[in-house]
C-alpha cells in the first residue's frame, strides 16, 4: 500500500507538538506508529528499555491478523520469513489422538493458516518501515506526567487548544525532561503500564498457581508433528506444546502442574524452574520419539494469569490503552500479539477519520466498547485452556476446548456486539442481520473483465470503506438498482461522508456469458464489467456467506443485498431493498458522521 504521507514531510528532530504520542516500542506501539503515519498523522514513539528485545515473546500471527496487515502493506516480509502451520495435532503417550486444521475449513480467506515468526522479526520489519519515514523509537525514554487541558484552554486557538494533552517526557540516558503537547496518547507499554497507572485505570484479575516454561531452540528430532502445532500429553511428563519457527527454530512450551513450585521446594530445596527442567519435560513428552536440543536461543518461565483493564480509554478519549497495557493472558493460544494488533486496527482508522473531520469524535468511545469485550472473551477462553493444559489427565478436555474455540482463536470468529441503546450502534447497524459486527469474508471470486480469480478486498487499504452489492442472478431488472448503487458510490456526498471513494464491487451468480448478454446494449459495458465479480467458485460461496446470512426471512434470500464494510474489515450494515438499496448505508454514515448527534 502506498503511504498517504511522504517521508520528507516528517521532521528529522523530535517535535514538541504531535498528533499522537506513543509510549511503548514493542510490536503494538510500532504498528500504531506505522498506521498513524500512513494516515498522515504526526507521531513520536518512546520506550523505557535501552534496546529492543531480540528473542522470545509473541510469535503467533493468525490469519485474520495477516488480512489486516495486508491492508496496511505490512504482511509480505513476515510471510516470506515465518513458518506456515496448517494443522493442530494432539498426542497422548506418543500416539496422535486428534488432528484438525488450525483455521476451520468454513473460513474463506487467503490465509487459512497460522504464521509462526519471532517477535523480534516483526518489530524489526515495523521499525524499518518507520525509519523510511524518519520515525525512530526514542530510547530510553518514558512519560512521567500527563495533564489534560481545561475546558477553557481547549476552546483557545493556541497550543493547549489544538493539543489538549501536555506530557512530561523523561530521557533516562541524559536525565533530562521535556514538555510535549499532543492530541492523543497511546499507552502500549505492557502489562506494567505506567500510562494505565497514571490515568487511574484499574488492572483487574488475578494470578494462578500455574507455571510454564518456554524455550526457543535448534532441535534434531524424528517426531512427525514438528512442522505443525502439536500438543503432547503423557502419563510420565507434563503437557508440552511444540511448533516450528523461522529459520528452522522450534518453540517449546511446558505447562507445569499447579503445585509445581511447592513440589520443587520439597524435592530439590528450590522453588524456581530451570532450563534443564523445561528440556527434560519436553524430551519425556515426546517419547518414544527422540528430541535432541542442539542450541537454546532463549528460555524463560512465566506464571499463568489473566488481567483486564477496567477501561481502555481515559481523559475524554484522548488516552488509549492497547495490547498488554489493557489485557494480558497466558501464551497458551498465542493471543497476546494478535489481540494487541486487533486493538490497533480497531482504533487507528476511527481516529484518522475523526482527525480528517469525517467521523464524529464520539465514535472513539466505541474502541473500549468493542475491544474490551473481545479481550474478555480471550481471557475467559485462556482460563479454561490453560487450566486443562496444566492437568496431564485432561487430554480430551484440552483438545475439546482448542477445537471448540478455533474460529475465535484464529481471529475469524471475533464479532463486535450491537444492540439498541448502546453507544456501539453508531458503528454497527441493522441488528436483525447476523452478519453485522462480524468479520467480512474475503471470498474468492472471478473478475468479470479479466476472467482472473481475485479476492473481494484485494487492494483495499485500512482507511477505506467497502461497498458490496450482491444481485444474485443478473437480469434486466437488476440493472436499475445496480446503477443506483454505482451513482451513490461515485457521488461527492457519499465520498465526503466516507472520507474517500469506497472500494466497490457488484457480485453476481451469473456466468460470464450471461453477464455479457445482459450488458450487451449498455453503452458503458466495459466500465460495468470492471466493477463486476462472478461468484461461481465453491458453490457461490460469496452469496451464501453474505446474502443468505443478511436475509431477514426465507423470502429475502435471493433479494439484492448491499453490504457496507468498515475499513477494519468488519461489517457495519446490510440492507435488502431493490427500490432503494443504499438507504441503510446512508443512515449509517449519517449516524456516525461529524455533525451527527449521539
Short mmCIF file of C-alpha atoms in Angstrom, two decimals, residues 127-517:
data_model
loop_
_atom_site.label_atom_id
_atom_site.label_comp_id
_atom_site.label_asym_id
_atom_site.label_seq_id
_atom_site.Cartn_x
_atom_site.Cartn_y
_atom_site.Cartn_z
CA UNK A 127 10.92 -0.34 12.64
CA UNK A 128 12.44 -0.48 9.15
CA UNK A 129 9.17 0.74 7.67
CA UNK A 130 9.07 3.59 10.20
CA UNK A 131 12.71 4.50 9.55
CA UNK A 132 11.81 5.09 5.91
CA UNK A 133 9.56 7.85 7.23
CA UNK A 134 12.20 9.25 9.61
CA UNK A 135 10.48 7.90 12.73
CA UNK A 136 12.67 6.19 15.33
CA UNK A 137 11.89 4.80 18.76
CA UNK A 138 13.43 7.18 21.29
CA UNK A 139 15.24 5.13 23.96
CA UNK A 140 15.37 5.02 26.91
CA UNK A 141 12.52 7.48 27.49
CA UNK A 142 9.24 7.47 29.32
CA UNK A 143 6.33 9.74 30.22
CA UNK A 144 6.22 10.78 33.86
CA UNK A 145 3.20 13.10 33.81
CA UNK A 146 0.04 13.63 31.75
CA UNK A 147 -2.12 16.74 32.10
CA UNK A 148 -5.33 17.39 30.16
CA UNK A 149 -6.24 20.94 29.17
CA UNK A 150 -9.19 22.57 30.91
CA UNK A 151 -12.42 23.28 29.05
CA UNK A 152 -11.45 26.92 28.71
CA UNK A 153 -7.98 26.03 27.37
CA UNK A 154 -9.47 23.60 24.83
CA UNK A 155 -11.52 26.42 23.35
CA UNK A 156 -8.42 28.54 22.80
CA UNK A 157 -6.73 28.95 19.45
CA UNK A 158 -3.28 28.05 20.80
CA UNK A 159 -1.13 25.01 21.65
CA UNK A 160 -3.35 23.97 24.57
CA UNK A 161 -6.44 24.26 22.41
CA UNK A 162 -5.02 22.33 19.47
CA UNK A 163 -3.06 19.80 21.56
CA UNK A 164 -5.11 19.12 24.72
CA UNK A 165 -2.57 16.80 26.42
CA UNK A 166 0.66 18.03 27.96
CA UNK A 167 3.26 15.37 28.70
CA UNK A 168 6.45 15.43 30.72
CA UNK A 169 8.90 13.16 28.88
CA UNK A 170 11.99 11.88 30.69
CA UNK A 171 15.13 10.93 28.78
CA UNK A 172 16.66 8.36 31.13
CA UNK A 173 20.04 8.26 29.43
CA UNK A 174 20.63 12.01 29.76
CA UNK A 175 18.46 12.54 32.87
CA UNK A 176 16.66 15.43 31.18
CA UNK A 177 12.97 16.22 30.79
CA UNK A 178 10.99 17.98 28.09
CA UNK A 179 7.40 19.12 27.66
CA UNK A 180 5.48 17.71 24.70
CA UNK A 181 1.97 18.65 23.59
CA UNK A 182 -0.19 16.09 21.77
CA UNK A 183 -3.77 15.38 20.75
CA UNK A 184 -3.74 11.72 21.77
CA UNK A 185 -1.63 9.41 23.91
CA UNK A 186 -1.31 5.67 23.22
CA UNK A 187 -0.26 3.51 26.16
CA UNK A 188 1.38 0.47 24.54
CA UNK A 189 3.75 -0.06 27.45
CA UNK A 190 2.90 -3.58 28.53
CA UNK A 191 1.32 -5.29 31.50
CA UNK A 192 3.05 -2.98 34.00
CA UNK A 193 1.86 0.09 32.07
CA UNK A 194 2.89 3.40 33.60
CA UNK A 195 0.29 5.18 31.47
CA UNK A 196 -2.51 2.99 32.84
CA UNK A 197 -1.48 3.80 36.40
CA UNK A 198 -1.08 7.50 35.58
CA UNK A 199 -4.68 7.85 34.37
CA UNK A 200 -6.05 5.78 37.26
CA UNK A 201 -7.39 2.77 35.36
CA UNK A 202 -7.50 -0.48 37.37
CA UNK A 203 -5.95 -3.72 36.09
CA UNK A 204 -8.44 -6.31 37.27
CA UNK A 205 -7.82 -10.05 37.53
CA UNK A 206 -5.61 -12.50 39.32
CA UNK A 207 -2.62 -14.76 39.05
CA UNK A 208 -2.94 -18.54 39.32
CA UNK A 209 -0.50 -21.08 40.75
CA UNK A 210 0.05 -22.49 37.26
CA UNK A 211 3.58 -22.04 35.91
CA UNK A 212 5.02 -22.52 32.47
CA UNK A 213 8.39 -22.69 30.80
CA UNK A 214 9.28 -21.71 27.25
CA UNK A 215 12.35 -22.09 25.09
CA UNK A 216 13.36 -21.34 21.51
CA UNK A 217 15.86 -23.86 20.24
CA UNK A 218 17.51 -25.56 17.31
CA UNK A 219 16.49 -29.19 17.58
CA UNK A 220 17.01 -32.55 15.93
CA UNK A 221 14.06 -34.93 16.18
CA UNK A 222 12.23 -37.75 14.44
CA UNK A 223 8.91 -36.50 15.83
CA UNK A 224 6.45 -36.48 12.87
CA UNK A 225 4.46 -33.49 14.14
CA UNK A 226 7.28 -31.00 14.40
CA UNK A 227 6.03 -28.94 11.43
CA UNK A 228 2.56 -28.49 12.96
CA UNK A 229 1.26 -27.11 16.24
CA UNK A 230 1.46 -30.18 18.46
CA UNK A 231 0.05 -30.58 21.96
CA UNK A 232 1.56 -33.53 23.78
CA UNK A 233 0.33 -35.12 26.99
CA UNK A 234 1.80 -38.14 28.70
CA UNK A 235 1.43 -40.25 31.83
CA UNK A 236 5.10 -39.59 32.63
CA UNK A 237 5.50 -35.91 31.69
CA UNK A 238 3.93 -32.51 31.87
CA UNK A 239 1.83 -31.16 28.99
CA UNK A 240 4.02 -29.78 26.21
CA UNK A 241 3.24 -27.58 23.19
CA UNK A 242 5.62 -27.50 20.24
CA UNK A 243 5.62 -25.74 16.90
CA UNK A 244 8.09 -24.58 14.21
CA UNK A 245 9.57 -21.12 13.92
CA UNK A 246 11.53 -19.21 11.28
CA UNK A 247 14.97 -20.42 10.18
CA UNK A 248 14.47 -23.97 11.42
CA UNK A 249 13.87 -23.00 15.05
CA UNK A 250 11.29 -24.65 17.28
CA UNK A 251 9.40 -23.17 20.20
CA UNK A 252 8.57 -25.47 23.10
CA UNK A 253 6.17 -24.70 25.96
CA UNK A 254 5.99 -26.83 29.10
CA UNK A 255 2.79 -26.43 31.11
CA UNK A 256 3.72 -27.36 34.67
CA UNK A 257 1.26 -28.61 37.30
CA UNK A 258 -0.48 -26.20 39.65
CA UNK A 259 1.53 -27.42 42.65
CA UNK A 260 4.83 -27.39 40.78
CA UNK A 261 6.71 -24.89 42.94
CA UNK A 262 5.69 -26.47 46.24
CA UNK A 263 6.81 -29.87 44.96
CA UNK A 264 10.14 -28.48 43.74
CA UNK A 265 10.87 -26.83 47.04
CA UNK A 266 10.25 -30.11 48.84
CA UNK A 267 12.24 -32.31 46.44
CA UNK A 268 15.06 -30.01 45.33
CA UNK A 269 15.08 -27.31 48.01
CA UNK A 270 14.48 -24.67 45.34
CA UNK A 271 11.35 -23.01 44.04
CA UNK A 272 12.43 -21.99 40.57
CA UNK A 273 12.08 -23.79 37.25
CA UNK A 274 15.34 -24.10 35.32
CA UNK A 275 16.04 -24.56 31.62
CA UNK A 276 17.06 -28.16 32.35
CA UNK A 277 13.55 -28.81 33.72
CA UNK A 278 11.97 -27.49 30.53
CA UNK A 279 14.27 -29.56 28.32
CA UNK A 280 13.73 -32.73 30.39
CA UNK A 281 9.93 -32.48 30.34
CA UNK A 282 9.94 -31.82 26.59
CA UNK A 283 12.02 -34.95 25.97
CA UNK A 284 9.74 -37.03 28.17
CA UNK A 285 6.59 -35.75 26.48
CA UNK A 286 7.92 -36.65 23.01
CA UNK A 287 8.75 -40.24 23.92
CA UNK A 288 9.08 -42.63 22.12
CA UNK A 289 10.38 -40.05 19.64
CA UNK A 290 13.85 -38.60 20.00
CA UNK A 291 14.46 -34.95 20.84
CA UNK A 292 17.97 -33.51 20.76
CA UNK A 293 18.41 -29.86 21.64
CA UNK A 294 21.34 -28.52 19.64
CA UNK A 295 21.22 -24.99 20.99
CA UNK A 296 18.91 -22.88 23.14
CA UNK A 297 18.46 -19.35 21.81
CA UNK A 298 16.11 -18.18 24.55
CA UNK A 299 14.29 -19.55 27.58
CA UNK A 300 12.08 -18.16 30.29
CA UNK A 301 9.38 -19.06 32.79
CA UNK A 302 6.03 -17.44 33.40
CA UNK A 303 3.08 -17.56 35.76
CA UNK A 304 -0.34 -18.01 34.21
CA UNK A 305 -2.62 -15.08 34.95
CA UNK A 306 -5.37 -13.09 33.30
CA UNK A 307 -5.95 -9.37 33.77
CA UNK A 308 -8.16 -6.78 32.10
CA UNK A 309 -8.18 -3.00 32.42
CA UNK A 310 -11.42 -1.55 33.80
CA UNK A 311 -11.46 0.76 30.77
CA UNK A 312 -9.30 1.12 27.66
CA UNK A 313 -9.55 4.88 27.28
CA UNK A 314 -9.47 7.94 29.52
CA UNK A 315 -9.35 11.75 29.55
CA UNK A 316 -12.29 12.21 27.17
CA UNK A 317 -10.99 9.69 24.64
CA UNK A 318 -7.56 11.32 24.46
CA UNK A 319 -5.66 8.48 26.18
CA UNK A 320 -5.93 4.89 24.94
CA UNK A 321 -4.54 1.61 26.29
CA UNK A 322 -3.58 -1.04 23.73
CA UNK A 323 -2.11 -4.54 23.93
CA UNK A 324 -0.85 -5.87 27.26
CA UNK A 325 -1.38 -2.46 28.85
CA UNK A 326 -5.11 -3.22 28.58
CA UNK A 327 -5.28 -7.02 28.81
CA UNK A 328 -2.96 -9.95 29.44
CA UNK A 329 -3.27 -13.73 29.48
CA UNK A 330 -1.09 -16.82 29.21
CA UNK A 331 0.75 -17.58 25.95
CA UNK A 332 -1.10 -20.91 25.60
CA UNK A 333 -3.05 -19.96 22.46
CA UNK A 334 -0.84 -17.15 21.16
CA UNK A 335 -3.42 -14.41 21.68
CA UNK A 336 -1.30 -11.56 23.08
CA UNK A 337 0.22 -10.15 19.88
CA UNK A 338 -2.93 -10.71 17.83
CA UNK A 339 -5.27 -9.13 20.36
CA UNK A 340 -2.91 -6.14 20.65
CA UNK A 341 -2.76 -5.75 16.87
CA UNK A 342 -6.56 -6.02 16.81
CA UNK A 343 -6.71 -3.05 19.20
CA UNK A 344 -4.55 -1.01 16.84
CA UNK A 345 -6.54 -1.85 13.71
CA UNK A 346 -9.80 -1.05 15.51
CA UNK A 347 -8.65 2.36 16.77
CA UNK A 348 -6.43 3.91 14.10
CA UNK A 349 -8.97 4.10 11.25
CA UNK A 350 -11.50 5.71 13.58
CA UNK A 351 -9.00 8.24 14.88
CA UNK A 352 -7.75 9.01 11.36
CA UNK A 353 -11.26 9.74 10.09
CA UNK A 354 -12.08 11.79 13.19
CA UNK A 355 -8.99 13.92 12.56
CA UNK A 356 -9.99 14.17 8.91
CA UNK A 357 -13.32 15.59 10.17
CA UNK A 358 -15.26 12.70 8.59
CA UNK A 359 -16.43 10.89 11.74
CA UNK A 360 -17.78 12.44 14.92
CA UNK A 361 -15.28 12.35 17.81
CA UNK A 362 -17.78 10.40 19.91
CA UNK A 363 -17.21 7.29 17.77
CA UNK A 364 -13.86 6.92 19.55
CA UNK A 365 -15.81 5.68 22.57
CA UNK A 366 -16.55 2.51 20.58
CA UNK A 367 -12.90 1.49 20.91
CA UNK A 368 -13.20 0.32 24.50
CA UNK A 369 -16.75 -0.96 23.98
CA UNK A 370 -15.67 -3.20 21.11
CA UNK A 371 -12.18 -4.25 22.10
CA UNK A 372 -12.69 -4.79 25.82
CA UNK A 373 -15.40 -7.39 25.15
CA UNK A 374 -13.03 -9.20 22.78
CA UNK A 375 -10.29 -9.15 25.43
CA UNK A 376 -12.76 -10.56 27.98
CA UNK A 377 -13.53 -13.46 25.64
CA UNK A 378 -9.81 -14.09 25.13
CA UNK A 379 -9.31 -14.20 28.90
CA UNK A 380 -12.29 -16.48 29.53
CA UNK A 381 -11.05 -18.98 26.93
CA UNK A 382 -7.49 -18.75 28.22
CA UNK A 383 -8.57 -19.62 31.77
CA UNK A 384 -10.21 -22.81 30.56
CA UNK A 385 -7.45 -23.90 28.18
CA UNK A 386 -4.54 -23.04 30.50
CA UNK A 387 -6.22 -24.95 33.33
CA UNK A 388 -6.71 -28.02 31.13
CA UNK A 389 -3.11 -27.80 29.89
CA UNK A 390 -1.82 -27.92 33.47
CA UNK A 391 -3.64 -31.22 34.06
CA UNK A 392 -1.99 -34.04 32.11
CA UNK A 393 -5.06 -36.24 32.68
CA UNK A 394 -7.32 -33.87 30.71
CA UNK A 395 -6.29 -34.74 27.15
CA UNK A 396 -9.84 -34.98 25.82
CA UNK A 397 -10.96 -31.81 27.60
CA UNK A 398 -7.87 -29.92 26.41
CA UNK A 399 -8.44 -30.92 22.78
CA UNK A 400 -12.16 -30.28 23.02
CA UNK A 401 -11.55 -26.71 24.21
CA UNK A 402 -8.99 -25.99 21.48
CA UNK A 403 -11.35 -27.31 18.80
CA UNK A 404 -14.36 -25.50 20.26
CA UNK A 405 -12.65 -22.10 20.19
CA UNK A 406 -10.64 -22.43 16.95
CA UNK A 407 -12.75 -19.94 14.98
CA UNK A 408 -12.39 -17.26 17.64
CA UNK A 409 -8.73 -18.05 18.36
CA UNK A 410 -7.65 -17.58 14.74
CA UNK A 411 -9.46 -14.23 14.68
CA UNK A 412 -12.16 -15.00 12.14
CA UNK A 413 -14.79 -15.63 14.82
CA UNK A 414 -14.41 -12.26 16.53
CA UNK A 415 -17.64 -10.29 16.44
CA UNK A 416 -18.42 -6.85 17.81
CA UNK A 417 -21.66 -6.51 19.74
CA UNK A 418 -24.51 -4.29 18.67
CA UNK A 419 -27.89 -3.51 20.09
CA UNK A 420 -30.46 -0.78 20.75
CA UNK A 421 -29.48 1.81 23.30
CA UNK A 422 -25.77 1.05 23.07
CA UNK A 423 -23.31 3.74 22.05
CA UNK A 424 -21.75 0.98 19.99
CA UNK A 425 -24.63 1.01 17.49
CA UNK A 426 -23.19 4.16 15.92
CA UNK A 427 -20.67 1.98 14.10
CA UNK A 428 -22.89 -1.08 13.68
CA UNK A 429 -26.37 -1.07 12.20
CA UNK A 430 -29.28 -3.45 11.50
CA UNK A 431 -29.44 -5.74 14.50
CA UNK A 432 -31.66 -8.18 12.53
CA UNK A 433 -28.68 -9.26 10.45
CA UNK A 434 -26.45 -12.00 11.85
CA UNK A 435 -23.63 -10.53 9.75
CA UNK A 436 -23.36 -7.10 11.36
CA UNK A 437 -20.32 -6.77 13.61
CA UNK A 438 -18.65 -9.89 12.21
CA UNK A 439 -15.57 -10.33 10.05
CA UNK A 440 -16.31 -9.73 6.36
CA UNK A 441 -15.26 -12.91 4.49
CA UNK A 442 -12.59 -12.18 1.90
CA UNK A 443 -14.18 -14.50 -0.62
CA UNK A 444 -12.53 -15.67 -3.83
CA UNK A 445 -14.43 -14.56 -6.95
CA UNK A 446 -13.79 -14.03 -10.67
CA UNK A 447 -13.18 -10.56 -12.11
CA UNK A 448 -15.70 -10.22 -14.97
CA UNK A 449 -13.43 -8.00 -17.07
CA UNK A 450 -10.31 -10.18 -16.92
CA UNK A 451 -11.58 -13.66 -16.06
CA UNK A 452 -8.96 -13.91 -13.30
CA UNK A 453 -9.58 -15.15 -9.77
CA UNK A 454 -9.38 -12.36 -7.19
CA UNK A 455 -10.35 -11.72 -3.57
CA UNK A 456 -13.10 -9.26 -2.63
CA UNK A 457 -10.74 -6.99 -0.70
CA UNK A 458 -7.69 -7.08 -2.94
CA UNK A 459 -6.14 -3.61 -2.98
CA UNK A 460 -8.21 -2.20 -0.08
CA UNK A 461 -6.33 -0.06 2.44
CA UNK A 462 -7.02 0.48 6.12
CA UNK A 463 -8.82 3.80 5.74
CA UNK A 464 -11.35 2.92 3.03
CA UNK A 465 -14.92 1.67 3.33
CA UNK A 466 -16.08 -1.16 1.06
CA UNK A 467 -19.48 -1.43 -0.60
CA UNK A 468 -20.57 -4.86 -1.86
CA UNK A 469 -23.76 -5.19 -3.88
CA UNK A 470 -24.88 -8.83 -4.28
CA UNK A 471 -27.50 -9.14 -7.03
CA UNK A 472 -27.69 -12.95 -7.34
CA UNK A 473 -28.62 -13.64 -10.99
CA UNK A 474 -28.06 -10.57 -13.15
CA UNK A 475 -31.10 -9.62 -15.24
CA UNK A 476 -32.51 -6.52 -16.90
CA UNK A 477 -34.43 -5.88 -13.65
CA UNK A 478 -31.22 -5.66 -11.63
CA UNK A 479 -29.61 -3.02 -13.86
CA UNK A 480 -31.55 -0.13 -12.32
CA UNK A 481 -30.57 -0.89 -8.68
CA UNK A 482 -27.01 -1.55 -9.85
CA UNK A 483 -26.80 1.89 -11.44
CA UNK A 484 -28.40 3.43 -8.35
CA UNK A 485 -25.65 1.96 -6.13
CA UNK A 486 -22.88 2.96 -8.58
CA UNK A 487 -24.19 6.54 -8.72
CA UNK A 488 -24.38 6.63 -4.91
CA UNK A 489 -20.79 5.35 -4.50
CA UNK A 490 -19.46 7.86 -7.03
CA UNK A 491 -21.35 10.85 -5.63
CA UNK A 492 -19.39 13.58 -3.89
CA UNK A 493 -21.76 13.46 -0.92
CA UNK A 494 -21.14 9.77 -0.26
CA UNK A 495 -17.38 10.09 -0.69
CA UNK A 496 -17.35 13.08 1.67
CA UNK A 497 -19.21 11.02 4.29
CA UNK A 498 -16.72 8.14 3.89
CA UNK A 499 -13.61 10.29 3.66
CA UNK A 500 -12.71 8.87 0.23
CA UNK A 501 -14.15 6.87 -2.65
CA UNK A 502 -15.22 3.44 -1.39
CA UNK A 503 -13.89 0.17 -2.71
CA UNK A 504 -16.86 -1.16 -4.66
CA UNK A 505 -17.92 -4.42 -6.30
CA UNK A 506 -21.10 -5.85 -7.83
CA UNK A 507 -21.30 -9.59 -7.21
CA UNK A 508 -23.46 -11.95 -9.26
CA UNK A 509 -24.02 -15.70 -9.52
CA UNK A 510 -24.48 -15.38 -13.30
CA UNK A 511 -21.94 -16.81 -15.71
CA UNK A 512 -19.64 -14.66 -17.82
CA UNK A 513 -21.79 -15.28 -20.92
CA UNK A 514 -24.98 -14.35 -19.04
CA UNK A 515 -23.41 -11.11 -17.80
CA UNK A 516 -22.21 -10.15 -21.27
CA UNK A 517 -25.67 -10.87 -22.70
#
